[in-house]
PDB file of C-alpha atoms and ligand atoms in Angstrom:
ATOM      1  CA  MET A  13      -5.350 107.350  30.110  1.00 54.00           C
ATOM      2  CA  SER A  14      -3.631 106.761  26.549  1.00 56.00           C
ATOM      3  CA  THR A  15      -4.069 104.173  24.725  1.00 67.00           C
ATOM      4  CA  ALA A  16      -2.302 102.785  21.470  1.00 80.00           C
ATOM      5  CA  ASP A  17      -5.550 102.696  19.207  1.00 94.00           C
ATOM      6  CA  ARG A  18      -6.287 105.669  16.978  1.00 98.00           C
ATOM      7  CA  ILE A  19     -10.115 105.774  18.721  1.00 98.00           C
ATOM      8  CA  VAL A  20     -12.736 107.607  15.014  1.00 98.00           C
ATOM      9  CA  ILE A  21     -16.601 107.785  15.926  1.00 98.00           C
ATOM     10  CA  ARG A  22     -18.546 108.209  13.523  1.00 98.00           C
ATOM     11  CA  HIS A  23     -20.828 110.458  14.153  1.00 98.00           C
ATOM     12  CA  ILE A  24     -24.020 112.433  13.416  1.00 98.00           C
ATOM     13  CA  GLU A  25     -24.982 116.233  15.631  1.00 97.00           C
ATOM     14  CA  GLY A  26     -27.462 114.934  18.525  1.00 96.00           C
ATOM     15  CA  ARG A  27     -27.253 111.128  17.042  1.00 97.00           C
ATOM     16  CA  ARG A  28     -26.777 108.022  19.676  1.00 98.00           C
ATOM     17  CA  SER A  29     -22.440 108.095  18.644  1.00 98.00           C
ATOM     18  CA  GLU A  30     -22.899 111.282  20.835  1.00 98.00           C
ATOM     19  CA  ARG A  31     -22.690 108.220  23.623  1.00 98.00           C
ATOM     20  CA  VAL A  32     -19.559 107.075  22.461  1.00 98.00           C
ATOM     21  CA  ALA A  33     -17.650 110.125  22.719  1.00 98.00           C
ATOM     22  CA  TRP A  34     -18.851 110.997  26.743  1.00 98.00           C
ATOM     23  CA  LEU A  35     -17.779 107.976  28.077  1.00 98.00           C
ATOM     24  CA  LEU A  36     -14.101 108.461  26.569  1.00 98.00           C
ATOM     25  CA  GLU A  37     -14.526 111.644  27.869  1.00 98.00           C
ATOM     26  CA  GLU A  38     -15.487 110.228  31.389  1.00 98.00           C
ATOM     27  CA  LEU A  39     -12.117 107.819  30.561  1.00 98.00           C
ATOM     28  CA  GLY A  40      -9.853 110.883  29.739  1.00 97.00           C
ATOM     29  CA  ILE A  41      -8.734 108.313  26.203  1.00 97.00           C
ATOM     30  CA  PRO A  42      -8.437 110.919  22.844  1.00 97.00           C
ATOM     31  CA  TYR A  43     -10.789 110.363  19.720  1.00 98.00           C
ATOM     32  CA  GLU A  44     -11.337 111.797  16.838  1.00 98.00           C
ATOM     33  CA  LEU A  45     -15.334 112.913  15.602  1.00 98.00           C
ATOM     34  CA  ASP A  46     -15.945 112.623  11.907  1.00 98.00           C
ATOM     35  CA  PHE A  47     -19.284 114.459  10.705  1.00 98.00           C
ATOM     36  CA  ILE A  48     -20.367 117.236   8.901  1.00 98.00           C
ATOM     37  CA  GLN A  49     -21.131 119.524  10.792  1.00 97.00           C
ATOM     38  CA  GLY A  50     -25.039 121.575  10.688  1.00 96.00           C
ATOM     39  CA  ASP A  51     -24.928 119.018   7.803  1.00 96.00           C
ATOM     40  CA  ILE A  52     -27.299 115.875   9.192  1.00 96.00           C
ATOM     41  CA  LEU A  53     -27.931 114.524   5.447  1.00 97.00           C
ATOM     42  CA  GLY A  54     -24.355 114.424   4.430  1.00 97.00           C
ATOM     43  CA  SER A  55     -22.899 113.226   7.784  1.00 98.00           C
ATOM     44  CA  LEU A  56     -25.303 110.262   7.750  1.00 98.00           C
ATOM     45  CA  LEU A  57     -24.704 108.817   4.001  1.00 98.00           C
ATOM     46  CA  THR A  58     -20.597 109.490   4.466  1.00 98.00           C
ATOM     47  CA  LEU A  59     -21.485 106.460   7.121  1.00 98.00           C
ATOM     48  CA  GLU A  60     -22.152 104.286   4.322  1.00 97.00           C
ATOM     49  CA  GLN A  61     -18.102 103.055   2.617  1.00 98.00           C
ATOM     50  CA  TYR A  62     -17.337 102.365   6.556  1.00 98.00           C
ATOM     51  CA  HIS A  63     -20.506 100.333   7.504  1.00 98.00           C
ATOM     52  CA  GLU A  64     -23.268  98.809   5.290  1.00 98.00           C
ATOM     53  CA  MET A  65     -25.430  99.668   8.372  1.00 98.00           C
ATOM     54  CA  ARG A  66     -25.249 102.974   7.369  1.00 98.00           C
ATOM     55  CA  MET A  67     -25.588 104.115  11.362  1.00 98.00           C
ATOM     56  CA  THR A  68     -24.315 105.504  13.767  1.00 98.00           C
ATOM     57  CA  PRO A  69     -22.178 105.416  15.524  1.00 98.00           C
ATOM     58  CA  ILE A  70     -19.490 103.610  13.466  1.00 98.00           C
ATOM     59  CA  VAL A  71     -16.378 103.225  15.459  1.00 98.00           C
ATOM     60  CA  HIS A  72     -13.035 102.604  15.054  1.00 98.00           C
ATOM     61  CA  ILE A  73     -10.551 100.920  17.932  1.00 98.00           C
ATOM     62  CA  GLY A  74      -8.049 100.823  15.775  1.00 97.00           C
ATOM     63  CA  ASP A  75      -7.897  98.054  12.926  1.00 97.00           C
ATOM     64  CA  VAL A  76     -11.506  96.768  14.664  1.00 98.00           C
ATOM     65  CA  VAL A  77     -14.567  98.206  12.824  1.00 98.00           C
ATOM     66  CA  MET A  78     -18.269  98.271  15.379  1.00 98.00           C
ATOM     67  CA  VAL A  79     -21.666  99.519  15.143  1.00 98.00           C
ATOM     68  CA  GLU A  80     -24.338  99.451  18.748  1.00 98.00           C
ATOM     69  CA  SER A  81     -23.585 101.193  21.355  1.00 98.00           C
ATOM     70  CA  SER A  82     -24.390  99.589  24.055  1.00 98.00           C
ATOM     71  CA  ALA A  83     -21.252  96.573  22.541  1.00 98.00           C
ATOM     72  CA  ILE A  84     -18.891  99.399  21.951  1.00 98.00           C
ATOM     73  CA  LEU A  85     -19.270 100.734  25.196  1.00 98.00           C
ATOM     74  CA  GLU A  86     -18.513  97.323  26.530  1.00 98.00           C
ATOM     75  CA  TYR A  87     -15.636  97.157  24.385  1.00 98.00           C
ATOM     76  CA  LEU A  88     -13.860  99.880  25.284  1.00 98.00           C
ATOM     77  CA  LEU A  89     -14.407  99.491  29.167  1.00 98.00           C
ATOM     78  CA  SER A  90     -13.142  95.600  28.639  1.00 96.00           C
ATOM     79  CA  LYS A  91     -10.069  97.073  26.612  1.00 96.00           C
ATOM     80  CA  TYR A  92      -9.172 100.516  28.528  1.00 96.00           C
ATOM     81  CA  GLY A  93     -12.355 100.999  31.746  1.00 95.00           C
ATOM     82  CA  LYS A  94     -10.952  98.221  33.910  1.00 90.00           C
ATOM     83  CA  GLY A  95     -10.717  99.955  37.804  1.00 90.00           C
ATOM     84  CA  SER A  96     -13.086 103.149  36.235  1.00 95.00           C
ATOM     85  CA  GLY A  97     -15.804 101.915  38.091  1.00 95.00           C
ATOM     86  CA  LEU A  98     -17.923 103.060  35.384  1.00 98.00           C
ATOM     87  CA  ARG A  99     -18.347  99.040  34.299  1.00 97.00           C
ATOM     88  CA  PRO A 100     -19.178  97.515  37.815  1.00 97.00           C
ATOM     89  CA  ALA A 101     -16.736  94.561  39.217  1.00 96.00           C
ATOM     90  CA  GLU A 102     -19.197  91.219  37.660  1.00 95.00           C
ATOM     91  CA  ASP A 103     -19.301  89.608  41.334  1.00 96.00           C
ATOM     92  CA  ALA A 104     -20.339  93.270  42.584  1.00 97.00           C
ATOM     93  CA  PRO A 105     -24.599  93.653  43.999  1.00 98.00           C
ATOM     94  CA  GLU A 106     -25.323  96.440  41.145  1.00 98.00           C
ATOM     95  CA  PHE A 107     -23.212  94.017  37.866  1.00 97.00           C
ATOM     96  CA  PRO A 108     -27.612  92.955  37.124  1.00 98.00           C
ATOM     97  CA  ALA A 109     -29.289  96.122  37.405  1.00 98.00           C
ATOM     98  CA  TYR A 110     -26.091  96.959  35.199  1.00 98.00           C
ATOM     99  CA  LEU A 111     -26.138  94.921  32.353  1.00 98.00           C
ATOM    100  CA  GLU A 112     -30.031  95.009  32.771  1.00 98.00           C
ATOM    101  CA  PHE A 113     -30.031  99.051  31.961  1.00 98.00           C
ATOM    102  CA  LEU A 114     -26.857  98.549  29.344  1.00 98.00           C
ATOM    103  CA  HIS A 115     -28.844  96.391  27.277  1.00 98.00           C
ATOM    104  CA  PHE A 116     -32.355  97.947  28.151  1.00 98.00           C
ATOM    105  CA  ALA A 117     -32.069 101.443  26.335  1.00 98.00           C
ATOM    106  CA  GLU A 118     -32.135 100.209  22.822  1.00 98.00           C
ATOM    107  CA  GLY A 119     -33.286  96.927  23.708  1.00 98.00           C
ATOM    108  CA  THR A 120     -37.209  98.026  25.217  1.00 98.00           C
ATOM    109  CA  ALA A 121     -36.653 101.594  25.616  1.00 98.00           C
ATOM    110  CA  LEU A 122     -36.399 103.198  22.763  1.00 98.00           C
ATOM    111  CA  SER A 123     -37.402 100.708  19.989  1.00 98.00           C
ATOM    112  CA  LYS A 124     -41.057 101.474  22.260  1.00 98.00           C
ATOM    113  CA  ILE A 125     -40.090 105.169  22.128  1.00 97.00           C
ATOM    114  CA  ILE A 126     -40.011 105.074  18.085  1.00 96.00           C
ATOM    115  CA  ALA A 127     -42.327 102.592  17.983  1.00 96.00           C
ATOM    116  CA  ASP A 128     -44.793 105.507  19.570  1.00 95.00           C
ATOM    117  CA  ALA A 129     -43.304 107.787  18.025  1.00 93.00           C
ATOM    118  CA  THR A 130     -44.112 106.448  14.314  1.00 94.00           C
ATOM    119  CA  GLU A 131     -47.601 105.409  15.895  1.00 93.00           C
ATOM    120  CA  ARG A 132     -47.916 108.856  16.390  1.00 91.00           C
ATOM    121  CA  ARG A 133     -46.880 110.058  12.867  1.00 91.00           C
ATOM    122  CA  LEU A 134     -48.766 107.290  11.283  1.00 93.00           C
ATOM    123  CA  ARG A 135     -52.353 108.306  13.019  1.00 93.00           C
ATOM    124  CA  LYS A 136     -51.695 111.953  12.078  1.00 92.00           C
ATOM    125  CA  VAL A 137     -51.355 111.099   8.407  1.00 95.00           C
ATOM    126  CA  MET A 138     -54.173 109.088   8.082  1.00 95.00           C
ATOM    127  CA  THR A 139     -55.690 111.736   9.804  1.00 95.00           C
ATOM    128  CA  GLN A 140     -55.017 114.314   7.546  1.00 94.00           C
ATOM    129  CA  ALA A 141     -55.899 111.978   4.796  1.00 96.00           C
ATOM    130  CA  GLY A 142     -59.444 111.751   6.326  1.00 96.00           C
ATOM    131  CA  VAL A 143     -59.131 108.024   7.282  1.00 95.00           C
ATOM    132  CA  THR A 144     -59.988 107.071  10.863  1.00 94.00           C
ATOM    133  CA  PRO A 145     -57.445 105.899  12.441  1.00 92.00           C
ATOM    134  CA  PRO A 146     -58.260 102.967  14.649  1.00 90.00           C
ATOM    135  CA  GLU A 147     -58.405 102.050  18.700  1.00 87.00           C
ATOM    136  CA  THR A 148     -55.583 100.055  19.898  1.00 83.00           C
ATOM    137  CA  PRO A 149     -57.038  98.130  22.787  1.00 85.00           C
ATOM    138  CA  LYS A 150     -56.627  98.624  26.278  1.00 89.00           C
ATOM    139  CA  LEU A 151     -55.038  95.648  27.993  1.00 93.00           C
ATOM    140  CA  PRO A 152     -56.407  96.547  32.259  1.00 94.00           C
ATOM    141  CA  GLY A 153     -53.977  97.300  34.856  1.00 95.00           C
ATOM    142  CA  ASP A 154     -51.101 100.500  34.699  1.00 93.00           C
ATOM    143  CA  ALA A 155     -48.970  98.915  32.068  1.00 94.00           C
ATOM    144  CA  GLY A 156     -52.213  98.329  29.737  1.00 93.00           C
ATOM    145  CA  ALA A 157     -53.140 102.581  29.923  1.00 93.00           C
ATOM    146  CA  ARG A 158     -49.745 103.210  29.523  1.00 95.00           C
ATOM    147  CA  THR A 159     -47.931 103.999  25.457  1.00 95.00           C
ATOM    148  CA  GLY A 160     -44.532 102.856  25.443  1.00 97.00           C
ATOM    149  CA  ALA A 161     -42.846 105.027  26.242  1.00 97.00           C
ATOM    150  CA  GLN A 162     -45.229 105.842  29.200  1.00 97.00           C
ATOM    151  CA  ARG A 163     -44.190 102.360  30.278  1.00 98.00           C
ATOM    152  CA  VAL A 164     -40.110 103.207  29.708  1.00 98.00           C
ATOM    153  CA  MET A 165     -40.698 106.699  31.120  1.00 98.00           C
ATOM    154  CA  HIS A 166     -42.556 105.464  34.101  1.00 98.00           C
ATOM    155  CA  TYR A 167     -39.948 102.257  34.838  1.00 98.00           C
ATOM    156  CA  ALA A 168     -36.853 104.618  34.965  1.00 98.00           C
ATOM    157  CA  ASN A 169     -37.949 107.543  37.170  1.00 98.00           C
ATOM    158  CA  ASN A 170     -39.308 104.390  39.773  1.00 98.00           C
ATOM    159  CA  THR A 171     -36.221 103.067  39.972  1.00 98.00           C
ATOM    160  CA  LEU A 172     -34.250 106.476  40.047  1.00 98.00           C
ATOM    161  CA  ALA A 173     -36.556 106.363  43.089  1.00 98.00           C
ATOM    162  CA  LYS A 174     -34.423 103.734  44.886  1.00 98.00           C
ATOM    163  CA  ARG A 175     -30.939 104.789  43.943  1.00 98.00           C
ATOM    164  CA  PRO A 176     -29.192 108.246  42.558  1.00 98.00           C
ATOM    165  CA  TYR A 177     -27.566 105.465  39.151  1.00 98.00           C
ATOM    166  CA  PHE A 178     -29.043 103.359  37.141  1.00 98.00           C
ATOM    167  CA  ALA A 179     -27.092 100.594  38.537  1.00 98.00           C
ATOM    168  CA  GLY A 180     -26.804 101.835  41.969  1.00 98.00           C
ATOM    169  CA  ASN A 181     -25.178 104.145  43.885  1.00 98.00           C
ATOM    170  CA  ASN A 182     -22.273 105.203  41.603  1.00 98.00           C
ATOM    171  CA  PHE A 183     -22.284 106.494  37.630  1.00 98.00           C
ATOM    172  CA  THR A 184     -21.866 103.953  35.119  1.00 98.00           C
ATOM    173  CA  ALA A 185     -21.964 103.111  31.505  1.00 98.00           C
ATOM    174  CA  ALA A 186     -25.374 102.277  31.848  1.00 98.00           C
ATOM    175  CA  ASP A 187     -26.659 105.956  32.473  1.00 98.00           C
ATOM    176  CA  ILE A 188     -25.184 107.126  29.432  1.00 98.00           C
ATOM    177  CA  MET A 189     -26.900 104.240  27.735  1.00 98.00           C
ATOM    178  CA  MET A 190     -30.294 105.342  29.091  1.00 98.00           C
ATOM    179  CA  HIS A 191     -29.653 108.963  28.667  1.00 98.00           C
ATOM    180  CA  PHE A 192     -29.887 109.061  25.288  1.00 97.00           C
ATOM    181  CA  ALA A 193     -33.030 107.261  25.656  1.00 98.00           C
ATOM    182  CA  LEU A 194     -34.576 109.422  28.164  1.00 97.00           C
ATOM    183  CA  LYS A 195     -33.865 112.757  26.338  1.00 95.00           C
ATOM    184  CA  LEU A 196     -35.882 110.873  23.045  1.00 94.00           C
ATOM    185  CA  GLY A 197     -38.498 108.915  25.412  1.00 95.00           C
ATOM    186  CA  ALA A 198     -39.360 112.726  27.760  1.00 94.00           C
ATOM    187  CA  PRO A 199     -41.225 114.140  24.661  1.00 92.00           C
ATOM    188  CA  ILE A 200     -42.917 111.361  23.037  1.00 93.00           C
ATOM    189  CA  ALA A 201     -44.575 109.601  26.685  1.00 95.00           C
ATOM    190  CA  ALA A 202     -45.876 113.610  27.376  1.00 91.00           C
ATOM    191  CA  GLY A 203     -47.291 113.312  23.835  1.00 88.00           C
ATOM    192  CA  ALA A 204     -45.663 115.906  22.040  1.00 82.00           C
ATOM    193  CA  ASP A 205     -44.476 116.329  17.915  1.00 73.00           C
ATOM    194  CA  PHE A 206     -41.245 114.895  17.879  1.00 67.00           C
ATOM    195  CA  ASN A 207     -38.762 117.809  17.337  1.00 73.00           C
ATOM    196  CA  VAL A 208     -35.043 117.188  17.486  1.00 75.00           C
ATOM    197  CA  ARG A 209     -33.936 120.780  17.841  1.00 76.00           C
ATOM    198  CA  GLU A 210     -36.784 121.139  21.112  1.00 76.00           C
ATOM    199  CA  ILE A 211     -35.545 117.574  23.077  1.00 75.00           C
ATOM    200  CA  LEU A 212     -32.038 118.511  21.866  1.00 74.00           C
ATOM    201  CA  SER A 213     -31.948 121.840  23.697  1.00 73.00           C
ATOM    202  CA  GLY A 214     -33.874 120.476  26.327  1.00 69.00           C
ATOM    203  CA  LYS A 215     -35.583 124.248  27.364  1.00 68.00           C
ATOM    204  CA  GLN A 216     -38.716 122.384  27.455  1.00 72.00           C
ATOM    205  CA  ASP A 217     -39.779 120.586  29.809  1.00 79.00           C
ATOM    206  CA  TRP A 218     -41.327 117.097  29.257  1.00 88.00           C
ATOM    207  CA  LEU A 219     -40.187 116.088  33.473  1.00 91.00           C
ATOM    208  CA  GLU A 220     -43.040 117.102  34.596  1.00 89.00           C
ATOM    209  CA  SER A 221     -44.489 113.007  36.399  1.00 91.00           C
ATOM    210  CA  PHE A 222     -41.491 112.807  36.007  1.00 95.00           C
ATOM    211  CA  PRO A 223     -38.937 113.954  38.863  1.00 96.00           C
ATOM    212  CA  ASN A 224     -36.211 111.472  39.480  1.00 97.00           C
ATOM    213  CA  ILE A 225     -35.128 111.405  35.665  1.00 97.00           C
ATOM    214  CA  ARG A 226     -35.424 115.366  35.931  1.00 95.00           C
ATOM    215  CA  SER A 227     -33.231 115.149  38.649  1.00 96.00           C
ATOM    216  CA  PHE A 228     -31.080 112.044  37.330  1.00 97.00           C
ATOM    217  CA  MET A 229     -30.754 114.521  33.767  1.00 96.00           C
ATOM    218  CA  ALA A 230     -30.088 117.730  35.558  1.00 95.00           C
ATOM    219  CA  ARG A 231     -27.233 115.883  37.360  1.00 97.00           C
ATOM    220  CA  MET A 232     -25.606 114.123  34.033  1.00 98.00           C
ATOM    221  CA  ALA A 233     -25.253 117.540  33.339  1.00 96.00           C
ATOM    222  CA  ALA A 234     -23.526 119.145  34.625  1.00 97.00           C
ATOM    223  CA  ARG A 235     -20.896 116.408  34.283  1.00 98.00           C
ATOM    224  CA  PRO A 236     -17.695 117.910  33.198  1.00 98.00           C
ATOM    225  CA  ALA A 237     -17.019 115.103  30.708  1.00 98.00           C
ATOM    226  CA  PHE A 238     -21.026 115.321  30.022  1.00 98.00           C
ATOM    227  CA  GLN A 239     -20.361 118.235  29.108  1.00 98.00           C
ATOM    228  CA  ARG A 240     -16.855 117.615  27.049  1.00 98.00           C
ATOM    229  CA  ALA A 241     -18.933 115.957  24.834  1.00 98.00           C
ATOM    230  CA  MET A 242     -21.729 117.545  24.320  1.00 98.00           C
ATOM    231  CA  GLN A 243     -19.071 120.136  22.947  1.00 98.00           C
ATOM    232  CA  SER A 244     -17.576 118.161  20.309  1.00 98.00           C
ATOM    233  CA  THR A 245     -20.141 116.473  18.903  1.00 98.00           C
ATOM    234  CA  MET A 246     -22.717 119.273  18.684  1.00 97.00           C
ATOM    235  CA  PRO A 247     -20.287 122.342  18.398  1.00 96.00           C
ATOM    236  CA  ALA A 248     -22.926 125.022  17.053  1.00 94.00           C
ATOM    237  CA  GLY A 249     -25.618 123.612  19.768  1.00 91.00           C
ATOM    238  CA  PRO A 250     -28.626 121.108  18.434  1.00 88.00           C
ATOM    239  CA  PRO A 251     -29.444 120.334  15.321  1.00 89.00           C
ATOM    240  CA  LEU A 252     -32.377 121.638  13.004  1.00 83.00           C
ATOM    241  CA  MET A 253     -33.167 117.786  12.802  1.00 81.00           C
TER     242      MET A 253
HETATM  243  N1  GSH B 311     -29.690 100.517  18.420  1.00 84.67           N
HETATM  244  C1  GSH B 311     -28.726 101.158  17.187  1.00 84.67           C
HETATM  245  C2  GSH B 311     -28.673 101.086  16.754  1.00 84.67           C
HETATM  246  C3  GSH B 311     -27.832 103.110  15.704  1.00 84.67           C
HETATM  247  C4  GSH B 311     -28.876 103.953  15.106  1.00 84.67           C
HETATM  248  O1  GSH B 311     -30.265 103.937  14.805  1.00 84.67           O
HETATM  249  N2  GSH B 311     -28.662 105.182  14.434  1.00 84.67           N
HETATM  250  C5  GSH B 311     -29.561 106.389  14.409  1.00 84.67           C
HETATM  251  C6  GSH B 311     -29.338 107.478  14.699  1.00 84.67           C
HETATM  252  S1  GSH B 311     -29.097 107.729  15.994  1.00 84.67           S
HETATM  253  C7  GSH B 311     -29.461 106.299  13.000  1.00 84.67           C
HETATM  254  O2  GSH B 311     -27.660 106.299  12.094  1.00 84.67           O
HETATM  255  N3  GSH B 311     -29.981 106.039  12.317  1.00 84.67           N
HETATM  256  C8  GSH B 311     -29.929 106.135  10.578  1.00 84.67           C
HETATM  257  C9  GSH B 311     -30.201 104.613  10.168  1.00 84.67           C
HETATM  258  O3  GSH B 311     -30.295 103.999  10.814  1.00 84.67           O
HETATM  259  O4  GSH B 311     -30.975 105.246   8.416  1.00 84.67           O
HETATM  260  C10 GSH B 311     -27.213 101.616  18.162  1.00 84.67           C
HETATM  261  O5  GSH B 311     -27.626 101.934  19.499  1.00 84.67           O
HETATM  262  O6  GSH B 311     -25.640 102.439  17.919  1.00 84.67           O
END
């Protein structure tokens, strides 16, 4: 497929902007990636000239400039993906689950995962400074016994026990959104230290307790469009930070 619009992704290696590249690879639409290879901070600092939020992805689609990966994916699909199957029809039974996971990935999953990681870092700093971190009160039930990241991972694992993809029997953009959240969520839910290179290398198995997520991640990794996107967005492999 080709488009009249020039699409430019302001990118940082190993970050959420890879979702946009992956979607465009699935659609067969050409795109340009703008980043400084091997320089995470340098890539980040260049973003501010394009958007005051200074976060990636920032995407230019013709004259349109957008942030927020799920909105970018929806916009690209509404423009170029009709009939691609990457977005179920609005009257299809898969549509509610598609919408839920398209937005759950950022709205709940990553916000809880990052909150867990931040809390862990804070507790470590407090302990190193000789301050005893306060006890977190536990509510009853499974949800009460789990951290936010663990709740996300259990919910995703249980969803994937019922169907192969987040929306149903077919791969959609909701899977692209969830993939990044699960990649970060796995080590955080397992209580591991946050180390970008280890997380992105996929060498460590953080998914022992989540076999359905593990098979989902393996199926995603086998997709040619995913492989092309990882090659273009991380040409030298996972970044160090
Ligand atoms: N909800 C946004 C999150 C974007 C975001 O936080 N991106 C990170 C990289 S993965 C970033 O650029 N962080 C730098 C910052 O916010 O200062 C999205 O899905 O696009």
